[in-house]
Amino acid sequence: MKFGIVVFPGSHGATDCYYALEQVLKEAVTYLWHAEEDLQGVDCVIIPGGYAYGNYLRPGSIARFSPIMKQVIAFGKQGGLILGLCNGFQILTEAGLLPGALIRNSSLRFQCQNTYLRVEQTQTPFTNLCTEKEIVKMPIAHAEGCFVVAKETLESLEKESRIVLRYCDEQGEITPESNPNGSLNNIAGIINEQGNILGMMSRPERCVEAILGGVDGKKLFSSLVEWWQGGAER
Amino acid sequence: MFKAVVTITYKKSILDPQGNAVHKALKSLGYQEVEDVRMGKHMEILLRGEELQEAEAQVKEMCSRLLANPVIEDYQVELVEVEV
């Protein structure tokens, strides 16, 4: 499987994603520079965390108009796998590939901490190696991760089981205290209607080896590979 | 030439934590009469053009495409003609 990691001026999560995919998962991976228009035949696009174009105006608002994003949007609309992490999630909402928006954390602080997430949906390319309601631990580092969305959209996200991850406590309870940024309904990650685009604020690439404090992030990337290989066999 | 003044604020349905924090700060300074504070963005855009209506339509398009996020924000546009 070949992964492509989009790099904008200001992306800082790209190297960690590259390391996780190449060194830990032993998969093929390439960088996709923002000014290019060629996706180089990748099977999955990862939009990493950071401050694309300085996050001026709103996070992701300028990045979404970059040359590479035109291709990424077309790729996603054709069913291509896209994973947006942190700033990548913000970019995907600005690009209209995912609903809602990420606004300033309700704490008004930059939250840099570990979070527990409950896997609400395992029938996805991103979480198929997780068990139902599994609790995973992944770090966050962001100031604008409060997920908001129109009431009707929120209802359909819930009804269609498109909320893939929710912030929870260590026991898996969904509580206000375990919600680090004020996101509606403790939403930590959502998937699009077609089920090929996932956005989340947590950083799986930062927990792929025990020395980093956890390996739960690896499950997400391994799920993608599993899904891809399953598809190839089908 | 026109100067467009664009004001962008969160929609009423969106919680504005910055506005809330400023509201609290004003109250702690003794301004008990303050009912609500909403934060926003102020932009001044200078653009060439002859027709006010045309310029206004253009700025509104800029708002919906880039300057504001219609999912969470409302915008207001005011235009004045300025000397070149």
XYZ file of N, CA and C in Angstrom, chain B:
252
model
N -12.881 53.474 -6.960
C -12.323 52.644 -5.902
C -13.312 52.561 -4.741
N -13.395 51.379 -4.157
C -14.293 51.200 -3.021
C -13.540 50.641 -1.824
N -14.020 51.008 -0.666
C -13.522 50.360 0.549
C -14.673 49.543 1.125
N -14.420 48.252 1.277
C -15.431 47.382 1.865
C -15.026 47.078 3.296
N -15.944 47.274 4.202
C -15.689 46.912 5.591
C -16.488 45.633 5.875
N -15.747 44.583 6.170
C -16.378 43.280 6.382
C -16.315 42.938 7.865
N -17.444 42.609 8.426
C -17.495 42.187 9.828
C -17.969 40.740 9.888
N -17.164 39.917 10.507
C -17.501 38.492 10.597
C -17.672 38.113 12.058
N -18.794 37.509 12.362
C -19.049 37.070 13.746
C -19.566 35.643 13.738
N -19.407 34.981 14.870
C -19.985 33.649 15.003
C -21.505 33.753 14.897
N -22.128 32.754 14.319
C -23.590 32.670 14.320
C -24.074 32.629 15.761
N -25.310 33.051 15.953
C -25.884 33.080 17.311
C -25.845 31.698 17.969
N -26.014 30.648 17.135
C -26.088 29.292 17.685
C -24.726 28.751 18.113
N -23.650 29.454 17.736
C -22.308 28.978 18.072
C -21.835 29.654 19.356
N -21.405 28.840 20.285
C -20.861 29.365 21.533
C -19.570 30.121 21.239
N -19.418 31.280 21.859
C -18.234 32.096 21.616
C -17.427 32.200 22.913
N -16.509 31.257 23.134
C -15.793 31.241 24.422
C -14.955 32.492 24.661
N -14.409 33.085 23.581
C -13.625 34.320 23.764
C -14.517 35.460 24.229
N -15.678 35.568 23.575
C -16.642 36.597 23.965
C -17.068 36.427 25.410
N -17.293 35.176 25.812
C -17.686 34.891 27.196
C -16.606 35.321 28.185
N -15.351 35.049 27.814
C -14.235 35.405 28.702
C -14.142 36.924 28.856
N -14.338 37.637 27.750
C -14.282 39.109 27.808
C -15.463 39.638 28.625
N -16.608 39.008 28.436
C -17.798 39.389 29.197
C -17.531 39.289 30.703
N -16.946 38.155 31.094
C -16.631 37.945 32.511
C -15.649 38.996 33.021
N -14.649 39.295 32.178
C -13.633 40.281 32.571
C -14.271 41.651 32.767
N -15.194 42.023 31.874
C -15.869 43.316 31.998
C -16.686 43.362 33.287
N -17.341 42.249 33.587
C -18.142 42.197 34.824
C -17.252 42.349 36.043
N -16.087 41.706 35.989
C -15.197 41.788 37.152
C -14.626 43.202 37.306
N -14.671 43.986 36.217
C -14.253 45.386 36.326
C -15.397 46.272 36.811
N -16.548 45.661 37.021
C -17.670 46.406 37.576
C -18.749 46.777 36.573
N -18.569 46.387 35.317
C -19.593 46.741 34.319
C -20.728 45.717 34.344
N -21.549 45.808 35.368
C -22.609 44.818 35.554
C -23.692 44.893 34.487
N -23.770 46.050 33.799
C -24.831 46.246 32.808
C -24.543 45.508 31.489
N -23.342 44.972 31.343
C -23.027 44.267 30.095
C -23.828 42.963 30.029
N -24.597 42.824 28.953
C -25.475 41.653 28.804
C -24.808 40.527 28.025
N -23.995 40.899 27.034
C -23.404 39.868 26.175
C -22.229 40.455 25.407
N -21.240 39.633 25.103
C -20.117 40.064 24.267
C -19.905 39.024 23.182
N -19.852 39.457 21.957
C -19.547 38.557 20.847
C -18.290 39.071 20.166
N -17.316 38.183 19.972
C -16.076 38.593 19.293
C -16.220 38.304 17.805
N -15.436 39.033 17.007
C -15.496 38.794 15.569
C -14.253 39.296 14.881
N -14.329 39.366 13.575
C -13.198 39.851 12.777
C -13.640 41.067 11.986
N -12.718 41.994 11.836
C -12.970 43.214 11.074
C -11.952 43.275 9.946
N -12.423 43.424 8.722
C -11.498 43.499 7.584
C -11.839 44.712 6.744
N -10.797 45.364 6.215
C -11.015 46.467 5.287
C -10.400 46.092 3.955
N -11.219 46.071 2.944
C -10.757 45.624 1.626
C -10.902 46.775 0.640
N -9.795 47.111 0.019
C -9.790 48.176 -0.977
C -9.871 47.514 -2.344
N -10.855 47.887 -3.138
C -10.916 47.251 -4.447
C -11.293 48.244 -5.541
N -10.747 47.970 -6.745
C -11.021 48.811 -7.909
C -12.417 48.492 -8.427
N -13.050 49.486 -9.042
C -14.355 49.229 -9.644
C -15.122 50.509 -9.827
N -16.117 50.461 -10.675
C -16.937 51.638 -10.977
C -18.306 51.511 -10.309
N -18.865 50.304 -10.362
C -20.235 50.083 -9.902
C -20.270 49.576 -8.466
N -20.986 50.307 -7.623
C -21.078 49.912 -6.223
C -21.721 48.538 -6.053
N -22.807 48.311 -6.799
C -23.519 47.033 -6.658
C -22.643 45.855 -7.053
N -21.908 46.076 -8.135
C -21.024 45.013 -8.630
C -19.943 44.699 -7.594
N -19.375 45.768 -7.027
C -18.318 45.599 -6.022
C -18.869 44.877 -4.795
N -20.084 45.249 -4.420
C -20.688 44.637 -3.242
C -20.923 43.139 -3.469
N -21.408 42.810 -4.658
C -21.650 41.403 -4.981
C -20.340 40.615 -4.932
N -19.275 41.271 -5.414
C -17.974 40.609 -5.434
C -17.460 40.337 -4.016
N -17.607 41.331 -3.154
C -17.124 41.168 -1.776
C -17.943 40.079 -1.061
N -19.233 40.040 -1.351
C -20.064 38.993 -0.729
C -19.631 37.609 -1.197
N -19.255 37.530 -2.452
C -18.760 36.248 -2.966
C -17.457 35.865 -2.249
N -16.594 36.871 -2.048
C -15.327 36.614 -1.321
C -15.620 36.091 0.076
N -16.653 36.664 0.693
C -17.022 36.241 2.049
C -17.453 34.786 2.052
N -18.318 34.436 1.111
C -18.852 33.070 1.158
C -17.816 32.041 0.728
N -16.845 32.459 -0.118
C -15.849 31.489 -0.571
C -14.671 31.343 0.387
N -14.248 32.445 0.995
C -13.015 32.387 1.776
C -13.090 33.102 3.130
N -13.558 34.346 3.116
C -13.393 35.179 4.312
C -14.185 34.677 5.514
N -15.372 34.127 5.263
C -16.174 33.596 6.366
C -16.452 32.120 6.109
N -16.670 31.393 7.180
C -17.083 29.995 7.050
C -18.579 29.935 7.344
N -19.378 29.740 6.309
C -20.840 29.798 6.493
C -21.395 28.769 7.485
N -20.594 27.760 7.809
C -21.049 26.765 8.792
C -21.154 27.386 10.193
N -20.233 28.310 10.474
C -20.181 28.847 11.838
C -20.300 30.365 11.914
N -20.151 31.048 10.776
C -20.057 32.510 10.841
C -21.091 33.225 9.980
N -21.460 34.424 10.421
C -22.255 35.353 9.622
C -21.344 36.506 9.206
N -21.684 37.156 8.117
C -20.881 38.323 7.736
C -21.764 39.486 7.322
N -21.191 40.667 7.502
C -21.859 41.894 7.062
C -20.877 42.663 6.204
N -21.380 43.255 5.140
C -20.505 44.016 4.242
C -21.032 45.437 4.127
N -20.141 46.405 4.313
C -20.506 47.803 4.070
C -19.506 48.394 3.108
N -20.012 49.078 2.072
C -19.120 49.644 1.066
C -19.206 51.171 1.021
N -18.063 51.781 0.901
C -18.046 53.233 0.648
C -17.104 53.515 -0.508
N -17.466 54.542 -1.289
C -16.601 54.927 -2.397
C -15.466 55.773 -1.834
N -14.250 55.521 -2.306
C -13.118 56.318 -1.814
C -12.359 56.927 -2.982
N -11.691 58.052 -2.709
C -10.882 58.723 -3.730
C -9.652 57.888 -4.040
N -9.306 57.833 -5.302
C -8.115 57.068 -5.700
C -6.866 57.830 -5.253
